Coordinates of C-alpha atoms in Angstrom, one line a residue:
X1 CA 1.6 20.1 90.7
X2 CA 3.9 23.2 90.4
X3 CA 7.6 23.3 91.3
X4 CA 9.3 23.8 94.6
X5 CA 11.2 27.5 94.3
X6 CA 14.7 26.6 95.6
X7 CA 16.7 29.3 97.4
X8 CA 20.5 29.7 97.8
X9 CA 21.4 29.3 101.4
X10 CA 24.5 31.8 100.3
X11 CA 22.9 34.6 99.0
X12 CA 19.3 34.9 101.0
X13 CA 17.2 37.4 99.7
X14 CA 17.4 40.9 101.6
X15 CA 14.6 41.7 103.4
X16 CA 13.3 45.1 103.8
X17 CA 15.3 47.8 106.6
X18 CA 17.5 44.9 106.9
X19 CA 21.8 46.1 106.6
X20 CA 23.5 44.6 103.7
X21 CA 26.7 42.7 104.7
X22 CA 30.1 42.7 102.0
X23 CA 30.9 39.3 100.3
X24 CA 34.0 38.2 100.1
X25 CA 34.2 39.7 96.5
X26 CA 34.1 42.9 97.5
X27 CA 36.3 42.5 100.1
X28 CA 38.8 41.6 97.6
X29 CA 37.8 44.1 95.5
X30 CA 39.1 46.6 98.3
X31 CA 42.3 44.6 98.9
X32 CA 43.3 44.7 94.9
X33 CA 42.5 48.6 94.8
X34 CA 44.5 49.4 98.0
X35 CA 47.8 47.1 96.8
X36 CA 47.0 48.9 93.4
X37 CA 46.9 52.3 95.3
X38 CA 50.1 51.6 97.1
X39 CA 51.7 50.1 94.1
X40 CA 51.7 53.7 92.6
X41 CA 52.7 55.3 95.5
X42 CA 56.0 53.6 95.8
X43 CA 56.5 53.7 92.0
X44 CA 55.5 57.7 92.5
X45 CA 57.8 57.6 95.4
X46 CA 60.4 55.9 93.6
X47 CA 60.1 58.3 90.8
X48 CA 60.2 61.2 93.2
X49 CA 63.2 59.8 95.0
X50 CA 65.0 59.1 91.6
X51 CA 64.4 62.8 90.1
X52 CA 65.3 63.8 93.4
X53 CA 68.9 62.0 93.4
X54 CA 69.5 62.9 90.3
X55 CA 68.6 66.8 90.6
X56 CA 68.8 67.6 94.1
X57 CA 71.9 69.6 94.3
X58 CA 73.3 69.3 97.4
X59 CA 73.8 65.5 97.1
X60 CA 77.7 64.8 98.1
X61 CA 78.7 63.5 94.8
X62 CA 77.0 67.1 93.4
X63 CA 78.9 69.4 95.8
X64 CA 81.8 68.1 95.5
X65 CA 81.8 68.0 91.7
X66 CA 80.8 71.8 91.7
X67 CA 83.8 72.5 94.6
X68 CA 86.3 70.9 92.7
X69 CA 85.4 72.7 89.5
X70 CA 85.6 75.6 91.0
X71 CA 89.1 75.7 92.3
X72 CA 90.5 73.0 89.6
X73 CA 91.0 70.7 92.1
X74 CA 90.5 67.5 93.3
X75 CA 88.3 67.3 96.2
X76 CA 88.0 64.6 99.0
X77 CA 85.9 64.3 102.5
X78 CA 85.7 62.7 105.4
X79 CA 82.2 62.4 105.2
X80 CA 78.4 64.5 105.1
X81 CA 75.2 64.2 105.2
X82 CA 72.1 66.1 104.3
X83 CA 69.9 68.6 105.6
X84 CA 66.3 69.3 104.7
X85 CA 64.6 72.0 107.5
X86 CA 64.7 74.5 107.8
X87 CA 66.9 75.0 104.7
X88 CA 67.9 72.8 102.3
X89 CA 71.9 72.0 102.0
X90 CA 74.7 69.7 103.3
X91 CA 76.8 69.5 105.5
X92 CA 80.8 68.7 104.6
X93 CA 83.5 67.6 107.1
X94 CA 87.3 67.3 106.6
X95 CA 87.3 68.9 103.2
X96 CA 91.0 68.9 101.4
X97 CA 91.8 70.7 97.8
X98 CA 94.8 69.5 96.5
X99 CA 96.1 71.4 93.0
X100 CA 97.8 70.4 90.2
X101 CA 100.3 67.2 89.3
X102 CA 102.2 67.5 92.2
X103 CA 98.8 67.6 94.6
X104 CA 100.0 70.8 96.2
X105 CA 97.4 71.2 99.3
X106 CA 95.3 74.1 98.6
X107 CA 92.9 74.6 101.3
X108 CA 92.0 72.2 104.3
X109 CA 88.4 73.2 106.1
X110 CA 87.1 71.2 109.2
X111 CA 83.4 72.0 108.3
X112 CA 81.4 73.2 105.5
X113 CA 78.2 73.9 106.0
X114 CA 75.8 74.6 103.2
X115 CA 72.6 76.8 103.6
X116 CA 70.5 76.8 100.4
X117 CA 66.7 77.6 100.1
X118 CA 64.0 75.5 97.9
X119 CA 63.1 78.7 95.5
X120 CA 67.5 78.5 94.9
X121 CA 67.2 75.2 93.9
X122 CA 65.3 76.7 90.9
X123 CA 67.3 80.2 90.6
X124 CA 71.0 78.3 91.2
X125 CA 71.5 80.5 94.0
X126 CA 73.0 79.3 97.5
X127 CA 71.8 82.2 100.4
X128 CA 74.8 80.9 102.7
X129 CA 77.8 79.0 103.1
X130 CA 80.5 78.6 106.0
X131 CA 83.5 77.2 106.3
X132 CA 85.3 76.5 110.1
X133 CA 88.5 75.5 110.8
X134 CA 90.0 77.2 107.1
X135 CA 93.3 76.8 106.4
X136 CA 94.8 78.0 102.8
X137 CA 98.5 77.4 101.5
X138 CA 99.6 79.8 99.1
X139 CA 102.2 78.3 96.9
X140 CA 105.7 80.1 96.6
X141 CA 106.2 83.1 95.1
X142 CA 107.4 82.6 92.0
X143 CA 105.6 78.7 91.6
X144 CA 103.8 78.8 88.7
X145 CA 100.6 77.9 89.4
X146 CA 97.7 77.7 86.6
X147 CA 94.0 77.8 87.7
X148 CA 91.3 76.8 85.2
X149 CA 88.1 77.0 86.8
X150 CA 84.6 76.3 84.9
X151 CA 82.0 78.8 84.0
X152 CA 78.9 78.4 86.3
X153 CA 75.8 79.9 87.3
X154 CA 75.8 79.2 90.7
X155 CA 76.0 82.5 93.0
X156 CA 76.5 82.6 96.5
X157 CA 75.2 85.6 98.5
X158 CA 77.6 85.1 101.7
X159 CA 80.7 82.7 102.0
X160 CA 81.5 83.2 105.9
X161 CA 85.4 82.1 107.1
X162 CA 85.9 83.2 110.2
X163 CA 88.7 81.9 111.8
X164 CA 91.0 80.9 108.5
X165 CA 94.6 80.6 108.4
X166 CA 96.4 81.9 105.2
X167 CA 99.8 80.9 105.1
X168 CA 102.0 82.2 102.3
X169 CA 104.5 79.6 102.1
X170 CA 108.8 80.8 101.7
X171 CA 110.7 80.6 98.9
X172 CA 112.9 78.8 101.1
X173 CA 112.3 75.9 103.4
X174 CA 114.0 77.1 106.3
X175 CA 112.2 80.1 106.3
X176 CA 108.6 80.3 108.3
X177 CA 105.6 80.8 106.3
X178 CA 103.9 83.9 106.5
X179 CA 101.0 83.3 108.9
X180 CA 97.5 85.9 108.3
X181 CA 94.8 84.8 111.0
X182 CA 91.3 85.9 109.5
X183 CA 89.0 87.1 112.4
X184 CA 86.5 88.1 110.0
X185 CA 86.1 86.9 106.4
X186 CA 83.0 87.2 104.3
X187 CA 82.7 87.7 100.7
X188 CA 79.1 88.9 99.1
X189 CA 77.6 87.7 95.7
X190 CA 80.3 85.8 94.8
X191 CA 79.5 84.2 91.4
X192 CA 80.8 83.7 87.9
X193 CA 82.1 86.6 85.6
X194 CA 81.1 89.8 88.6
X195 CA 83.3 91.3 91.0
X196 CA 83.0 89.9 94.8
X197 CA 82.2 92.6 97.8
X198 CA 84.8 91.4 100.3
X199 CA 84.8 92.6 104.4
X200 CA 88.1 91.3 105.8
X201 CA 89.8 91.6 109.4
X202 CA 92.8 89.9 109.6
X203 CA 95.9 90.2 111.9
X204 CA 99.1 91.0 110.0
X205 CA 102.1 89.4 110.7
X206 CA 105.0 92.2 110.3
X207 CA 104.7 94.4 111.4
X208 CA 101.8 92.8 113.7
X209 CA 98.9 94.3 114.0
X210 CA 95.4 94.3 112.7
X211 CA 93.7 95.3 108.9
X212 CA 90.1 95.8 108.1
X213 CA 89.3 96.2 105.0
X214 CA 86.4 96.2 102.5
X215 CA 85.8 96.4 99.3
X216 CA 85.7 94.8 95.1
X217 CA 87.6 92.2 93.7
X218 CA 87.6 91.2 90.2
X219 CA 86.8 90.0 87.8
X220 CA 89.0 88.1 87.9
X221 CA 91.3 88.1 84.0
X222 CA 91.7 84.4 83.2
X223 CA 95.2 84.6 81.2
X224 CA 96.3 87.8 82.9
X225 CA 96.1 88.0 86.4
X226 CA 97.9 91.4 86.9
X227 CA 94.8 93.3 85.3
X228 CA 92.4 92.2 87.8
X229 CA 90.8 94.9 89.0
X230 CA 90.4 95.9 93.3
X231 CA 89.5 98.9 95.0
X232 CA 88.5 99.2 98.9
X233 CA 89.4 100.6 102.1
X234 CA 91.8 100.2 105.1
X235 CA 92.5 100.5 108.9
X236 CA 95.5 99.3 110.4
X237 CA 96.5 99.5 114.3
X238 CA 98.7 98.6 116.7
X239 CA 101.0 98.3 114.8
X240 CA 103.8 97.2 117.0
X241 CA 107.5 98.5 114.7
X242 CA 109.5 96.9 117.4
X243 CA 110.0 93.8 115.0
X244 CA 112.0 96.1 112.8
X245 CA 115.5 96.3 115.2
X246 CA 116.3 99.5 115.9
X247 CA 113.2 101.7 115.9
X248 CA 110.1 100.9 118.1
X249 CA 106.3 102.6 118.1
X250 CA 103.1 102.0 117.6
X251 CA 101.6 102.5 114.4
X252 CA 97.8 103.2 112.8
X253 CA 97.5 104.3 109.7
X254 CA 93.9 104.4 107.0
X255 CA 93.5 104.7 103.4
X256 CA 91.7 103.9 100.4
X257 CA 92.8 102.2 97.3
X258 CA 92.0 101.4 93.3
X259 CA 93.4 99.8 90.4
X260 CA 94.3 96.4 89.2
X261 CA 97.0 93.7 90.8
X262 CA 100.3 94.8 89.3
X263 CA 99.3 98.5 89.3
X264 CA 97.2 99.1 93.2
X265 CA 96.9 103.0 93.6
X266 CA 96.8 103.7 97.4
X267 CA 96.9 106.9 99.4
X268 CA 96.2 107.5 102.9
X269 CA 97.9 108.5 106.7
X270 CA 99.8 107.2 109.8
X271 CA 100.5 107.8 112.9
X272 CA 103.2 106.6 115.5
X273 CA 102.5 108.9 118.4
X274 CA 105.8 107.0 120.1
X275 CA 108.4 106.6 117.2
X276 CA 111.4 106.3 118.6
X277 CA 115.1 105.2 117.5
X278 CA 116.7 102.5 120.0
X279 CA 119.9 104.4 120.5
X280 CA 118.0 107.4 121.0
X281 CA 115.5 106.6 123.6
X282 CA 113.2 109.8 122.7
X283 CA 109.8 109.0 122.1
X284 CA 108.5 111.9 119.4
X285 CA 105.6 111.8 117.1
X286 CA 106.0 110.6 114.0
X287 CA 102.9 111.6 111.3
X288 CA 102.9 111.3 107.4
X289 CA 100.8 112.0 104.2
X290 CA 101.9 109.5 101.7
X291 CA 100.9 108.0 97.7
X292 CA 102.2 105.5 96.7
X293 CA 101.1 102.3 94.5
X294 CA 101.6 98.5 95.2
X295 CA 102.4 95.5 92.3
X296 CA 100.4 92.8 94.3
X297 CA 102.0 90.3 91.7
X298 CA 105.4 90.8 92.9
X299 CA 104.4 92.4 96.3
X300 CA 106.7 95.6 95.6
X301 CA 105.6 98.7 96.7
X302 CA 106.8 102.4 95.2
X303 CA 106.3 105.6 97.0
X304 CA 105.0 108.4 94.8
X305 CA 104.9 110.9 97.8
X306 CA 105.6 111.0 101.1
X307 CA 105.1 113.8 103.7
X308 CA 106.3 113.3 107.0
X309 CA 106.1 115.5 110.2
X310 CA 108.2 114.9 113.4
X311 CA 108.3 117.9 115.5
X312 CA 108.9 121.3 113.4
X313 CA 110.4 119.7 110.9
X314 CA 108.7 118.5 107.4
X315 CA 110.4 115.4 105.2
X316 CA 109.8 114.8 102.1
X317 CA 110.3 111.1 101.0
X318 CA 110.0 109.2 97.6
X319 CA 111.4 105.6 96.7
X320 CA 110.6 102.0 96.7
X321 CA 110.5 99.0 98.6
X322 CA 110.4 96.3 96.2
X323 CA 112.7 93.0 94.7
X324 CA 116.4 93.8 93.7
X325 CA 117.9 91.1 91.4
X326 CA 120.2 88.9 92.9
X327 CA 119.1 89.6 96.2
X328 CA 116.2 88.0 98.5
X329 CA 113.9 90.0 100.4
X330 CA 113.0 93.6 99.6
X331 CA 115.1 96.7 99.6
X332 CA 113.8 100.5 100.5
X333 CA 115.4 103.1 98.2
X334 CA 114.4 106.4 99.2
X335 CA 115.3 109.4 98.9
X336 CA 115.0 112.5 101.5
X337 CA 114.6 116.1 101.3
X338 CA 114.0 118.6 103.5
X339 CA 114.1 122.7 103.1
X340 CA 112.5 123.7 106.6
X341 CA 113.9 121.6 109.2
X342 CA 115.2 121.9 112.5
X343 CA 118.5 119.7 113.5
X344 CA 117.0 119.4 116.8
X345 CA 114.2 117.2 115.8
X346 CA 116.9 114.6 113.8
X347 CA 119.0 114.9 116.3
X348 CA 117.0 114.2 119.4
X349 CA 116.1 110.6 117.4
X350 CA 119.8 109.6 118.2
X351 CA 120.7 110.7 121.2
X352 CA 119.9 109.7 125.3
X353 CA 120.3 113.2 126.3
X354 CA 117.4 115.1 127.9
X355 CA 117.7 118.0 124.9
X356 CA 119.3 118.0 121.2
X357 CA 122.9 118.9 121.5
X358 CA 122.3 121.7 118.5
X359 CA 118.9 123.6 117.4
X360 CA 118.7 125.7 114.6
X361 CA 117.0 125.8 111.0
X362 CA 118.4 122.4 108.6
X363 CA 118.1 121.8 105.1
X364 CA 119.2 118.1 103.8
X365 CA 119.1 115.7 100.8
X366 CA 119.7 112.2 101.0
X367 CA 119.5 109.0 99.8
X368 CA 119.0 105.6 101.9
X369 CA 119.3 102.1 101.4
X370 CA 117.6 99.3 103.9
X371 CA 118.6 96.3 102.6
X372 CA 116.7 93.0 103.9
X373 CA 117.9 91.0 106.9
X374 CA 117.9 90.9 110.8
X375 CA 120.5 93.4 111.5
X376 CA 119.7 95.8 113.7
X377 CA 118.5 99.3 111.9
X378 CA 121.3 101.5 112.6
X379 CA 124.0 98.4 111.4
X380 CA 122.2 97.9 107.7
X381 CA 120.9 101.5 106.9
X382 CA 123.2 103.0 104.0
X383 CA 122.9 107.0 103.5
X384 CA 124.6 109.4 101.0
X385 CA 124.1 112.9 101.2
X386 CA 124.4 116.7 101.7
X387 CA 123.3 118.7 104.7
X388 CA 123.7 122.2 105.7
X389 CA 122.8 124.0 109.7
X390 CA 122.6 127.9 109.7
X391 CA 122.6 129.6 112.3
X392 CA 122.7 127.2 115.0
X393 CA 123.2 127.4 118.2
X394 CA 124.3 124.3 120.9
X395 CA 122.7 123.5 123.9
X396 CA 124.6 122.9 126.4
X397 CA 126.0 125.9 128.0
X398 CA 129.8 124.9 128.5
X399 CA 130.0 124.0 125.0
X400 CA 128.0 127.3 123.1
X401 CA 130.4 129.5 126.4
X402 CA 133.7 128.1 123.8
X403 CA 132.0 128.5 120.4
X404 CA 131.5 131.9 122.0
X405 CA 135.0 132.7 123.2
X406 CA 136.9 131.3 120.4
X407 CA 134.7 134.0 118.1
X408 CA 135.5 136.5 120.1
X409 CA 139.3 135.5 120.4
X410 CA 139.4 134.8 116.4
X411 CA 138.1 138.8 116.1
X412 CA 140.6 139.6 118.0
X413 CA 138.6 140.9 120.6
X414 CA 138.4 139.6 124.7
X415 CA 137.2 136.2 124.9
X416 CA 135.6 137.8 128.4
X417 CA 133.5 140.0 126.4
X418 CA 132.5 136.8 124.3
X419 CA 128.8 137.7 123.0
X420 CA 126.4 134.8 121.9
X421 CA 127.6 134.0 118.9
X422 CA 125.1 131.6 115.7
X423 CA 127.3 128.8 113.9
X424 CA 126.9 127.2 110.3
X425 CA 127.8 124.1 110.1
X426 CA 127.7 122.3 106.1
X427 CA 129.1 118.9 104.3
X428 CA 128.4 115.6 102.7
X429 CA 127.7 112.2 104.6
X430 CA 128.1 108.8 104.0
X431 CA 127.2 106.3 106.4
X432 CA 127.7 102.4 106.5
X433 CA 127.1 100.3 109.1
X434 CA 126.8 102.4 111.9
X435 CA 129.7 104.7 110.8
X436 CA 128.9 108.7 109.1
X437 CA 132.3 109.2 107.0
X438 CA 131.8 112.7 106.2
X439 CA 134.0 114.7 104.1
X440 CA 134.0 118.7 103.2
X441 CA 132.5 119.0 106.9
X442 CA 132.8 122.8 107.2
X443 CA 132.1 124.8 110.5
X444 CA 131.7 128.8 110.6
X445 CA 131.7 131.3 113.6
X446 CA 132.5 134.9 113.5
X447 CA 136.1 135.4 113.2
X448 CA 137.3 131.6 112.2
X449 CA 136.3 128.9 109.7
X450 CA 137.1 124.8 109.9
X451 CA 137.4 122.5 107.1
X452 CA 137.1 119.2 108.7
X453 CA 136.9 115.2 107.8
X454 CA 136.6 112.1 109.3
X455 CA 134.1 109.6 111.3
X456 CA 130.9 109.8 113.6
X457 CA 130.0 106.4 114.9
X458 CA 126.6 106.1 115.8
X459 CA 126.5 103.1 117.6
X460 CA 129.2 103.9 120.6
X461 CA 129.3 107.6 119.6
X462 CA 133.1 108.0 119.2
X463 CA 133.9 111.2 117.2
X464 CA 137.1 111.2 115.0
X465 CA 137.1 114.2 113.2
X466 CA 140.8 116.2 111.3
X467 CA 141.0 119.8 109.5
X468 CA 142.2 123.4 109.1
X469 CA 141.0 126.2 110.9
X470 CA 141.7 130.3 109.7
X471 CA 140.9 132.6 112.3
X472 CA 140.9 136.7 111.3
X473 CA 143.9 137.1 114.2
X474 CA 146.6 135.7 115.5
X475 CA 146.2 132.2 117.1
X476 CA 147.5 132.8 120.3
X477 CA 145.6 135.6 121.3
X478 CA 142.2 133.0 121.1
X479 CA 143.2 131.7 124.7
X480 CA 144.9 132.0 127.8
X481 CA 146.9 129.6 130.1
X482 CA 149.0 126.5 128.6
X483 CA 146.9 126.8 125.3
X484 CA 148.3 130.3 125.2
X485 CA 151.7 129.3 125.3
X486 CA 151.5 126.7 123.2
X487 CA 150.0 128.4 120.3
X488 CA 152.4 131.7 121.1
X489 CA 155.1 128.6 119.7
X490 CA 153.5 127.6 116.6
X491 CA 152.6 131.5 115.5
X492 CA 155.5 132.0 113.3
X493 CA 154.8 129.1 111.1
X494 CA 151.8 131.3 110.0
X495 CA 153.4 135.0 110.0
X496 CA 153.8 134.8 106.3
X497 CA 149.3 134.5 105.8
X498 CA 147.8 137.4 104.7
X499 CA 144.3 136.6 105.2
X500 CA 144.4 134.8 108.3
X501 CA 146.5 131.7 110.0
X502 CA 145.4 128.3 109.4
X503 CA 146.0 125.9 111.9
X504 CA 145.4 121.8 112.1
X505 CA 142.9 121.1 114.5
X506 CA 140.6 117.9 115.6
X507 CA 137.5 116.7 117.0
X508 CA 137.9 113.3 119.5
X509 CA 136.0 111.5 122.3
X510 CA 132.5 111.2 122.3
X511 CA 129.4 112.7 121.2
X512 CA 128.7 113.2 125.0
X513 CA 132.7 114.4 126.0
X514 CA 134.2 116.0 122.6
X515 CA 137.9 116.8 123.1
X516 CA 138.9 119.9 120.8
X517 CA 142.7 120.7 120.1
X518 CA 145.5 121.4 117.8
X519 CA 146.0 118.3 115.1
X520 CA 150.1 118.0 115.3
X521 CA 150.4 114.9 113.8
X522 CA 148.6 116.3 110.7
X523 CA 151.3 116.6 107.9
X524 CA 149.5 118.1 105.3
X525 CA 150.3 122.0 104.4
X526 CA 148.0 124.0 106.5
X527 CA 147.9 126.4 103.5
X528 CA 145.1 123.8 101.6

């Protein structure tokens, strides 16, 4: 009798066109490679995430390491946080740099936003970064401040600050910083060991007005900061010279410059098409032609050349405006010339009248001293020098009518028949607060010659002038009337001059009322 055939009721046999189901072992199978599968996907992930911590570089920890680096300073936040698309970078906010032992603030910015690119992760370079809400503090002049910044390879292609405050701060604490409000600041290919490409518009703070200027900086000479190189180009306008008392106009001016800090060539042009002097109140053009170079590491500036142009007349000025020891502030020294002038230019600066008391051809050499302070212009300007006015005539009729008669009178001839007659007037100036002291003051007519000395005061225009005058003839036959007679009195004190009498005169009252007459009081021998 054969065997029964027994049969697992598990694992039936398959019958033909019949679907195969999964056991349970495959089943697992699947489960074990899909864990296994998503076990190396988080490892991978892991990984990825690690090596991405650890290289990504615009990780907080990373950017602030590089930013404090490169300003040797130490470098908090507020707080940031990433950004992935559609450019890699970081955003910053409430950035602070604070330099050296004593934690001097350095630069505070609101918001830094980085803008990098995924082939700059590779190349080190950054296409973009802006800073809002900038605000720099330069340190004293004179602090000594010592920067040593790392070498890197990082390069930025465009650091945008609009909108930042640079604030130089006094030497004093009483004083006010000086304030310069960026409008427009970008720098180009700014990176380790090459000069930067800067674009700059700024508004200057005196006198105030606004600068745009581009150009190179650097590199910068670690060591030996004066022999940094720079070289660019400028605009300033509206420049408002009212913040300098005692003149007033609008100012523009352009140029180029070159060289390195301490040594800046710079040449260029202004224009004030409304210079004026306070006391004055005549508006006149005022154009110049000047060279001159700047010592950025002291902020002193020297004047190689300087033409100016106001009217008909042509100035020639050199000098400096720079640190005097022992005194704050900064001091212009010039000195003037000028061999083709007219007086009526100069003088229509300084006085309210409609036309220049005097016109005629001036020559002139002088030097002047602005010393800091807020004194108004006319009260601090010092001036020493020589002048000379041929053949000059004065405007206003009453007053060329008695240069003309007392010619005419001095000839000998009738002061009726007085012709037009030109004047010379020469002598030396010095003027001090307000005040012209001038001294050898000589005055020359046909027929007569003054010697004078004595005061001008440019501020109430009072006129005290003393001296000798020699006429060709006798004194009382100059004039007519009580003048007559009273000069017919003195004539014998002179009978004994051979070339001519000499008589004490003076110059009083104003600028705008002169009074003319004999000088009684004066003791000295009318013979000198």
């Amino acid at each position: 009798m054969s065997s029964p055939v027994v049969t697992s009721a598990s694992t039936p046999p398959a019958s033909p066109g019949r679907t195969t189901h999964k056991t349970p072992r495959s089943s697992s199978r699947a489960k074990t490679t899909i864990l296994i599968v998503a076990a190396m996907v988080f490892i991978a992930a892991g990984l990825a995430t690690l090596f991405w911590n650890q290289f990504w570089p615009f990780t907080e920890k990373a950017v602030v390491q590089d930013l404090a680096e490169a300003s040797d300073s130490t470098v908090t936040i507020r707080g940031s946080h990433r950004t992935y698309f559609p450019s890699p970078g970081c955003i910053l906010e409430g950035v602070e740099f604070h330099h050296g032992p004593d934690k001097w603030t350095l630069i505070t910015i609101d918001r830094l936003t980085i803008e990098g690119s995924y082939s700059g992760i590779v190349t080190k370079r950054v296409p973009r970064i802006r800073a809002e809400g900038g605000h720099v503090f330069v340190p004293p002049v004179g602090n000594q401040v010592i920067f040593k910044t790392q070498h890197s390879k990082l390069v930025v292609e465009e650091l945008v600050a609009n909108g930042t405050v640079v604030e130089f701060a006094p030497d004093q604490p009483s004083k006010k910083p000086l304030r310069f409000e960026v409008q427009r600041g970008m720098l180009h290919n700014v990176q380790w060991g090459d000069p930067i490409d800067y674009d700059l518009k700024f508004h200057n703070p005196e006198p105030p007005g606004e600068i745009a200027t581009r150009g190179k900086f650097g590199v910068w000479i670690k060591g030996n900061a004066g022999e940094t190189p720079i070289s660019g180009e400028y605009t300033f306008d509206h420049a408002d010279l009212g913040v300098y008392h005692g003149v007033a106009g609008t100012l523009s001016s352009k140029g180029k410059y070159s060289g390195v800090l301490k040594h800046i060539d710079i040449a260029g042009t202004t224009d004030v098409p409304d210079f004026e002097v306070r006391t004055g109140e005549h508006k006149v053009r005022l154009v110049t032609e000047y060279s001159a170079y700047v010592d950025a590491t002291h902020g002193d500036t020297f004047l190689k050349h300087i033409d100016a142009h106001l009217g008909r007349t042509n100035v020639a000025v050199e000098g400096s405006i720079a640190g005097v020891k022992g005194r704050k502030g900064k001091t212009a020294l010039l000195t003037l010339a000028s061999r083709q002038g007219r007086i009526e230019d100069i003088l229509s600066l300084f006085v309210s009248e409609p036309h220049a008391p005097m016109s005629g051809p001036i020559t002139l050499k002088a030097k002047v001293e602005i010393p800091p302070g807020m004194k108004p212009f006319l009260e601090k300007v010092r001036l020493q020098g020589a002048f000379g006015i041929d053949d000059s005539t004065f405007s206003k009729p009453e007053t060329q009518q008695n240069v003309n008669e007392l010619s005419a009178g001095a000839r000998g001839e009738k002061v009726e028949d007085a012709e037009t007659v030109l004047s010379d007037l020469k002598g030396q100036v010095e003027m001090e607060e307000g005040i012209a002291k001038f001294s050898d003051l000589t005055f020359n007519i046909p027929g007569a010659k003054a010697r004078m000395h004595g005061t001008y005061n440019l501020l109430n225009h009072k006129i005290d002038l003393h001296g000798q005058m020699r006429v060709d003839t006798k004194i009382s036959k100059t004039t007519t009337g009580v003048k007559s007679l009273l000069l017919r009195i003195i004539d014998p004190i002179f009978k004994k001059k051979k070339k001519g009498e000499v008589v004490p005169v003076h110059i009083a009252g104003t600028y705008e009322h002169p009074q003319f007459g004999l000088d009684l009081t004066d003791q000295n021998d009318p013979s000198k």
